Coordinates of C-alpha atoms in Angstrom, one line a residue:
M1 CA -40.9 51.9 19.4
T2 CA -38.5 49.3 20.8
Y3 CA -39.7 46.8 18.2
Y4 CA -39.1 49.2 15.4
K5 CA -35.5 49.9 16.4
Y6 CA -34.9 46.1 16.6
K7 CA -36.3 45.7 13.1
T8 CA -34.2 48.5 11.8
K9 CA -31.1 47.1 13.4
L10 CA -31.8 43.6 12.2
H11 CA -32.4 44.9 8.7
Y12 CA -29.0 46.8 8.8
I13 CA -27.2 43.6 9.9
D14 CA -28.8 41.5 7.2
S15 CA -28.0 43.9 4.4
V16 CA -24.2 43.7 4.8
S17 CA -22.9 40.2 4.3
V18 CA -19.7 39.2 6.1
F19 CA -18.9 37.3 2.9
Q20 CA -19.2 40.3 0.5
E21 CA -15.4 40.5 0.0
V22 CA -15.2 36.8 -1.0
P23 CA -14.1 36.7 -4.7
Q24 CA -15.8 34.4 -7.1
A25 CA -13.6 31.4 -7.9
P26 CA -13.2 30.2 -11.5
P27 CA -14.9 26.9 -12.3
D28 CA -12.8 23.8 -12.2
A29 CA -11.4 23.3 -15.7
I30 CA -12.2 19.6 -16.1
F31 CA -15.7 19.7 -14.6
H32 CA -16.6 22.8 -16.5
L33 CA -15.4 21.1 -19.7
T34 CA -17.7 18.2 -19.0
A35 CA -20.6 20.5 -18.4
Q36 CA -20.0 22.2 -21.8
Y37 CA -19.9 18.9 -23.5
K38 CA -23.1 17.7 -21.9
A39 CA -24.9 20.9 -23.0
D40 CA -23.7 20.5 -26.6
T41 CA -26.4 19.0 -28.9
N42 CA -24.1 18.3 -31.9
P43 CA -24.2 14.6 -32.8
N44 CA -20.5 14.6 -33.6
K45 CA -19.4 15.9 -30.2
I46 CA -16.5 14.1 -28.5
N47 CA -15.4 14.4 -24.9
I48 CA -11.6 13.7 -24.6
G49 CA -11.2 15.8 -21.5
V50 CA -12.3 13.8 -18.5
G51 CA -10.1 11.1 -17.1
A52 CA -12.5 8.2 -16.9
F53 CA -12.4 5.0 -18.9
R54 CA -15.0 4.3 -21.5
T55 CA -15.8 1.2 -23.6
D56 CA -15.6 1.4 -27.4
D57 CA -19.3 2.4 -27.3
L58 CA -18.2 5.3 -25.1
K59 CA -20.1 3.9 -22.1
P60 CA -18.9 3.8 -18.5
Y61 CA -17.3 0.5 -17.7
I62 CA -18.2 -1.5 -14.6
L63 CA -15.5 -4.1 -14.2
P64 CA -17.0 -7.6 -14.2
V65 CA -14.9 -8.4 -11.1
V66 CA -16.4 -5.4 -9.4
K67 CA -19.9 -6.8 -10.1
K68 CA -18.9 -10.1 -8.5
A69 CA -17.5 -8.3 -5.4
E70 CA -20.7 -6.3 -5.1
A71 CA -22.8 -9.5 -5.2
I72 CA -20.7 -10.9 -2.4
L73 CA -21.2 -7.8 -0.4
F74 CA -25.0 -7.8 -1.1
N75 CA -25.3 -11.4 0.1
D76 CA -23.1 -11.0 3.2
E77 CA -25.4 -10.7 6.2
T78 CA -22.6 -9.8 8.5
I79 CA -22.0 -6.5 6.7
D80 CA -23.3 -3.4 8.5
H81 CA -23.0 0.4 8.3
E82 CA -20.9 1.0 11.4
Y83 CA -17.9 3.3 11.4
L84 CA -14.7 1.9 10.0
P85 CA -11.5 2.4 12.1
I86 CA -9.9 5.9 11.6
A87 CA -7.1 4.4 9.4
G88 CA -9.5 2.1 7.6
T89 CA -9.9 -1.6 7.5
K90 CA -6.6 -3.4 8.1
S91 CA -7.2 -6.1 5.5
F92 CA -7.8 -3.3 2.9
T93 CA -4.8 -1.2 3.8
N94 CA -2.4 -4.2 4.1
A95 CA -3.5 -5.5 0.7
A96 CA -3.1 -2.0 -0.8
V97 CA 0.4 -1.7 0.6
K98 CA 1.3 -5.2 -0.7
L99 CA 0.0 -4.3 -4.1
I100 CA 2.2 -1.2 -4.5
L101 CA 5.3 -2.4 -2.7
G102 CA 5.2 -6.1 -3.7
A103 CA 4.9 -9.1 -1.4
E104 CA 8.7 -9.5 -1.2
S105 CA 9.4 -5.8 -0.4
P106 CA 12.0 -5.3 2.3
A107 CA 9.7 -2.7 3.9
I108 CA 7.0 -5.4 4.4
K109 CA 9.4 -8.1 5.5
E110 CA 11.0 -5.8 8.1
N111 CA 7.5 -4.5 9.1
R112 CA 8.5 -0.8 8.6
Y113 CA 5.4 0.2 6.7
A114 CA 1.9 1.5 7.4
G115 CA -1.2 2.1 5.4
V116 CA -4.1 4.5 5.8
Q117 CA -7.3 4.4 3.9
T118 CA -8.1 7.7 2.3
I119 CA -10.6 9.5 0.2
S120 CA -9.2 8.2 -3.1
G121 CA -5.9 9.5 -4.4
T122 CA -6.8 13.1 -3.8
G123 CA -7.3 12.4 -0.1
A124 CA -4.1 10.4 0.0
N125 CA -2.2 13.4 -1.4
H126 CA -3.9 15.8 1.0
T127 CA -3.3 13.6 4.1
G128 CA 0.3 13.0 3.1
A129 CA 0.9 16.7 2.5
M130 CA -0.8 17.7 5.7
F131 CA 1.4 15.2 7.7
L132 CA 4.6 16.5 6.1
S133 CA 3.6 20.1 6.7
N134 CA 3.3 19.3 10.4
F135 CA 6.3 16.9 10.9
Y136 CA 8.8 17.2 8.0
H137 CA 11.3 19.9 9.0
K138 CA 14.1 19.5 6.4
S139 CA 12.5 21.9 3.9
K140 CA 9.3 23.7 3.1
K141 CA 10.0 23.5 -0.6
C142 CA 7.8 21.1 -2.6
Y143 CA 8.6 20.5 -6.3
I144 CA 6.0 19.3 -8.8
S145 CA 6.5 18.5 -12.4
N146 CA 5.7 21.0 -15.1
P147 CA 3.1 20.1 -16.1
T148 CA 1.3 18.0 -13.6
W149 CA -2.2 17.1 -12.2
A150 CA -3.7 20.5 -11.3
N151 CA -4.6 19.4 -7.7
H152 CA -0.9 18.9 -6.8
R153 CA -0.2 22.6 -6.6
S154 CA -3.5 23.3 -4.8
I155 CA -3.0 20.6 -2.2
F156 CA 0.6 21.4 -1.2
S157 CA 0.0 25.2 -1.3
L158 CA -3.0 24.9 1.0
V159 CA -1.0 23.2 3.7
G160 CA 1.8 25.7 3.6
F161 CA 4.5 24.5 1.3
E162 CA 6.3 26.7 -1.1
V163 CA 5.5 25.0 -4.4
E164 CA 8.0 25.1 -7.3
D165 CA 8.1 23.5 -10.7
Y166 CA 10.7 21.1 -12.0
P167 CA 11.1 20.6 -15.8
Y168 CA 9.4 17.6 -17.2
W169 CA 7.9 18.0 -20.6
N170 CA 10.1 18.8 -23.6
P171 CA 7.9 20.4 -26.3
E172 CA 10.6 20.0 -28.9
T173 CA 10.9 16.2 -28.5
R174 CA 7.4 15.8 -27.0
G175 CA 9.1 13.6 -24.5
L176 CA 10.8 13.8 -21.1
D177 CA 13.2 16.6 -20.3
Y178 CA 15.4 14.3 -18.2
E179 CA 18.4 16.7 -18.2
G180 CA 16.2 19.6 -16.9
L181 CA 14.6 17.4 -14.3
V182 CA 17.8 16.1 -12.9
R183 CA 19.4 19.6 -13.0
S184 CA 16.4 21.0 -11.0
M185 CA 16.9 18.3 -8.4
R186 CA 20.6 19.1 -8.1
E187 CA 19.8 22.8 -7.7
A188 CA 16.9 22.4 -5.2
P189 CA 17.6 23.0 -1.5
E190 CA 18.7 19.9 0.3
G191 CA 15.8 17.8 1.7
S192 CA 13.2 19.2 -0.7
I193 CA 10.0 17.2 -1.3
F194 CA 9.6 16.0 -4.9
V195 CA 6.2 14.8 -6.1
L196 CA 6.8 12.0 -8.5
H197 CA 4.2 10.2 -10.8
A198 CA 4.8 6.5 -10.3
C199 CA 3.5 5.6 -13.8
A200 CA 1.4 7.0 -16.6
H201 CA 2.3 10.7 -15.9
N202 CA -0.7 13.0 -15.9
P203 CA -1.0 14.9 -18.2
T204 CA 1.8 14.0 -20.5
G205 CA 1.8 10.2 -20.6
V206 CA 5.6 10.3 -20.6
D207 CA 7.4 8.2 -18.0
P208 CA 11.1 8.0 -17.2
T209 CA 12.9 4.8 -18.4
R210 CA 14.2 2.4 -15.7
D211 CA 17.7 3.8 -16.2
Q212 CA 16.4 7.3 -15.8
W213 CA 14.5 6.4 -12.6
K214 CA 17.8 5.1 -11.3
G215 CA 19.5 8.4 -12.1
I216 CA 16.7 10.3 -10.4
A217 CA 17.0 8.1 -7.3
Q218 CA 20.8 8.7 -7.2
V219 CA 20.4 12.5 -7.3
M220 CA 17.7 12.5 -4.7
R221 CA 19.9 10.4 -2.4
E222 CA 22.8 12.8 -2.9
K223 CA 20.6 15.8 -2.1
G224 CA 18.6 14.1 0.7
H225 CA 15.3 14.8 -1.1
F226 CA 12.1 13.2 0.0
P227 CA 10.2 11.2 -2.6
F228 CA 6.4 11.6 -2.6
F229 CA 4.9 9.2 -5.1
D230 CA 1.4 9.6 -6.6
C231 CA 0.2 6.4 -8.2
A232 CA -3.3 6.6 -9.8
Y233 CA -2.8 4.2 -12.6
Q234 CA -1.2 1.0 -11.3
G235 CA -2.2 -1.8 -13.7
F236 CA -4.1 0.5 -15.9
A237 CA -1.0 2.0 -17.5
S238 CA 0.7 -1.0 -19.0
G239 CA -1.7 -3.8 -18.0
D240 CA 1.0 -5.1 -15.7
L241 CA 0.7 -4.3 -12.0
D242 CA 4.3 -5.1 -11.2
N243 CA 5.7 -3.1 -14.1
D244 CA 3.7 -0.1 -13.1
A245 CA 5.0 -0.2 -9.6
W246 CA 8.6 -0.6 -10.6
A247 CA 9.8 2.9 -9.7
V248 CA 8.3 2.9 -6.2
R249 CA 9.7 -0.6 -5.5
Y250 CA 13.2 0.5 -6.7
F251 CA 13.2 3.5 -4.4
V252 CA 12.2 1.3 -1.4
E253 CA 14.9 -1.2 -2.3
Q254 CA 17.4 1.7 -2.3
G255 CA 16.5 2.5 1.3
F256 CA 14.4 5.6 0.8
E257 CA 11.7 6.6 3.3
L258 CA 8.7 7.7 1.3
L259 CA 5.0 8.2 1.0
V260 CA 2.9 6.7 -1.8
C261 CA -0.6 7.8 -2.7
Q262 CA -2.8 5.2 -4.3
S263 CA -6.1 5.6 -6.0
F264 CA -8.5 2.8 -7.0
A265 CA -10.6 5.1 -9.1
K266 CA -9.1 4.2 -12.5
N267 CA -7.9 0.6 -12.0
F268 CA -11.2 -0.5 -10.4
G269 CA -13.5 1.9 -12.1
L270 CA -14.6 3.1 -8.7
Y271 CA -14.5 6.8 -9.6
G272 CA -17.4 7.9 -7.3
E273 CA -16.6 5.6 -4.4
R274 CA -13.4 7.4 -3.4
A275 CA -11.3 4.4 -2.4
G276 CA -7.7 5.2 -1.8
N277 CA -4.7 4.4 0.4
L278 CA -1.6 6.3 1.7
T279 CA 1.4 3.9 2.1
I280 CA 4.2 4.9 4.4
V281 CA 7.7 3.5 4.3
A282 CA 10.0 4.3 7.2
K283 CA 13.4 3.3 8.6
S284 CA 12.0 1.1 11.4
P285 CA 8.7 -0.4 12.6
Q286 CA 8.7 2.1 15.5
D287 CA 9.1 5.0 13.0
S288 CA 6.2 3.8 10.8
Q289 CA 3.9 3.4 13.8
R290 CA 4.6 6.9 15.1
V291 CA 3.9 8.3 11.7
L292 CA 0.7 6.2 11.5
S293 CA -0.4 7.5 14.9
Q294 CA 0.0 11.1 13.8
I295 CA -1.8 10.6 10.5
E296 CA -4.7 8.9 12.4
K297 CA -4.9 12.0 14.6
L298 CA -5.0 14.3 11.5
Q299 CA -7.5 12.1 9.8
R300 CA -9.8 12.0 12.8
A301 CA -9.9 15.8 12.8
E302 CA -10.7 15.9 9.0
I303 CA -13.0 13.0 8.1
S304 CA -13.2 10.9 11.3
N305 CA -13.3 7.7 9.3
P306 CA -13.1 6.7 5.6
P307 CA -16.1 5.5 3.6
A308 CA -16.7 1.8 3.5
Y309 CA -18.3 0.7 0.3
G310 CA -15.5 1.2 -2.3
S311 CA -12.8 -0.1 0.0
R312 CA -14.8 -3.2 0.7
I313 CA -15.0 -4.0 -3.0
V314 CA -11.2 -3.6 -3.4
D315 CA -10.6 -5.5 -0.2
I316 CA -12.6 -8.5 -1.5
V317 CA -10.8 -8.6 -4.8
L318 CA -7.3 -8.1 -3.5
N319 CA -7.7 -10.8 -0.9
D320 CA -9.2 -13.5 -3.2
K321 CA -6.9 -15.3 -5.6
A322 CA -9.5 -16.1 -8.2
L323 CA -11.0 -12.6 -8.2
Y324 CA -7.5 -11.0 -8.2
Q325 CA -6.7 -13.0 -11.3
E326 CA -9.9 -11.9 -13.0
W327 CA -9.1 -8.3 -12.0
T328 CA -5.8 -8.5 -13.8
E329 CA -7.7 -9.6 -17.0
N330 CA -10.0 -6.7 -16.6
L331 CA -7.0 -4.4 -16.4
K332 CA -5.5 -5.8 -19.5
Y333 CA -8.8 -5.2 -21.4
M334 CA -8.8 -1.5 -20.3
S335 CA -5.1 -0.9 -21.0
N336 CA -5.2 -2.7 -24.3
R337 CA -8.2 -0.6 -25.5
I338 CA -6.2 2.6 -24.7
I339 CA -3.2 1.2 -26.6
E340 CA -5.3 0.3 -29.6
M341 CA -6.8 3.8 -29.7
R342 CA -3.3 5.3 -29.6
K343 CA -2.3 3.2 -32.6
A344 CA -5.5 4.1 -34.5
L345 CA -5.1 7.8 -33.9
H346 CA -1.5 7.7 -34.9
H347 CA -2.4 5.7 -38.0
H348 CA -5.0 8.2 -39.2
L349 CA -2.7 11.2 -38.6
V350 CA 0.1 9.6 -40.6
E351 CA -2.3 8.6 -43.3
L352 CA -3.5 12.2 -43.5
K353 CA 0.1 13.4 -43.6
T354 CA -0.7 15.8 -40.8
P355 CA 2.3 18.2 -40.4
G356 CA 4.7 17.3 -37.7
T357 CA 5.7 14.0 -36.0
W358 CA 3.1 12.0 -34.1
N359 CA 5.1 9.1 -32.7
H360 CA 4.6 10.5 -29.3
I361 CA 0.9 9.4 -29.4
T362 CA 2.0 5.8 -29.3
D363 CA 5.2 6.3 -27.3
Q364 CA 3.2 7.8 -24.4
I365 CA 1.4 5.5 -21.9
G366 CA -1.7 5.5 -19.8
M367 CA -5.0 7.3 -20.1
F368 CA -3.7 10.7 -21.4
S369 CA -1.7 11.9 -24.4
F370 CA -0.1 15.3 -24.5
T371 CA -0.6 16.1 -28.1
G372 CA 1.4 19.3 -28.5
L373 CA -1.7 21.1 -29.7
K374 CA -1.8 24.8 -28.6
A375 CA -4.7 26.7 -27.0
P376 CA -5.8 28.5 -30.3
Q377 CA -6.0 25.1 -32.0
V378 CA -7.9 23.6 -29.0
K379 CA -10.3 26.6 -29.2
V380 CA -11.2 25.8 -32.9
L381 CA -11.5 22.1 -32.0
K382 CA -14.2 23.0 -29.5
E383 CA -16.0 25.7 -31.5
K384 CA -15.9 24.2 -35.0
Y385 CA -15.7 20.5 -34.4
H386 CA -17.4 20.1 -30.9
I387 CA -14.3 18.3 -29.6
Y388 CA -13.7 19.0 -25.9
L389 CA -10.2 18.8 -24.4
T390 CA -8.2 20.8 -22.0
D391 CA -6.5 24.0 -23.3
N392 CA -3.0 22.5 -22.8
G393 CA -3.7 19.9 -25.6
R394 CA -4.1 17.0 -23.3
I395 CA -6.5 14.3 -24.5
S396 CA -8.0 11.4 -22.7
M397 CA -7.5 8.4 -24.9
A398 CA -10.5 6.8 -23.2
G399 CA -12.8 9.1 -25.1
V400 CA -11.5 7.9 -28.4
S401 CA -13.3 5.0 -30.1
T402 CA -13.4 3.2 -33.4
S403 CA -16.5 5.3 -34.3
N404 CA -14.9 8.7 -33.7
V405 CA -11.1 8.3 -34.2
A406 CA -11.2 9.2 -38.0
Y407 CA -13.3 12.4 -37.3
L408 CA -10.9 13.3 -34.5
A409 CA -7.8 12.9 -36.7
K410 CA -9.3 14.9 -39.5
S411 CA -10.2 17.7 -37.1
I412 CA -6.7 17.7 -35.6
D413 CA -5.3 17.7 -39.1
D414 CA -7.3 20.8 -40.0
V415 CA -6.3 22.9 -37.0
V416 CA -2.6 21.9 -37.3
R417 CA -2.6 23.0 -40.9
N418 CA -4.8 26.1 -40.6
V419 CA -4.7 27.6 -37.1
S420 CA -1.7 29.8 -36.4
V421 CA -0.2 29.5 -33.0

């Protein structure tokens, strides 16, 4: 009798889940797109959705310098699998800071910086946002560009910020809406946080000019806004590490305190190794160390310590003159291939006399191009031509090759002419 009641009660408990009210989340757009591409058996299929570099044979690219660093690691008998420090390996974080700020940076010379190893750029964004959520009290408003990398909104919303858009893309010119951007900064509450793409803006590929960056800095200084830089493409964008870091370095020279998120996924091809860094620039050495201490406390509670493998590869390369030089050559190969594919796609569209202007394909920079294609046109590209890209018309130029660029251009030409939007 007692046993029966226990069974009945147990059955009742098990039949009603405490999670029954949890809604089903939609799949991640990019990863879902990749899954659709992989399931497609059409021989002409093209994946221009995912942001990962490919060779002209559309194969993943392991940088030659990375292979050399891996060989060094493999043969180093002192390497073990012990925990890294909470903030990561000092030689890695110092090299990462130097890479983005420059060896002659006033922040480095005055020792008012810190670096924290993170779970790639996403982890840097989250760690930086979490720190600001706890310790930045001037404003709870965070402004992100419209459009931007999808994770920006999620990350800052999850830690409690009120996330707003600032104008960025001008669909008429297919370029930067500089006036709208600056106006938004002027109208934002004082001390707001502005998330800025250091180079190769994702998804548009449109960056401010140096004069425009100076204007942005001036308005941000007048309004007391806080710059939060996201840098996922240093060296990959233009092939020049210093050129791609110009905006960050200018803001530091102008006396701003700021955070910079760095990813080594793209420029080292270490997508799955999750190697990143959060650079902190403060007013004084004491300020930077207090910030570091609190970020270490947050990081301890979230991941305890960062992973070692990817950061060790980056550490080896950044701290060896010969390997560093070879890395810059690897970067030029990747950036040049992207640039050549931009020229090829533009050439084919012009040759086809595709309606509209297509100069923005070559004017934009970095991995992505914001084509101006609309969702109905993208739908036909997927269903009729087996070409996979995001619904907002963003294409990854890394998925374009000499073997598929003509087919891609003809497909775009068809939807532009024949699909109403």
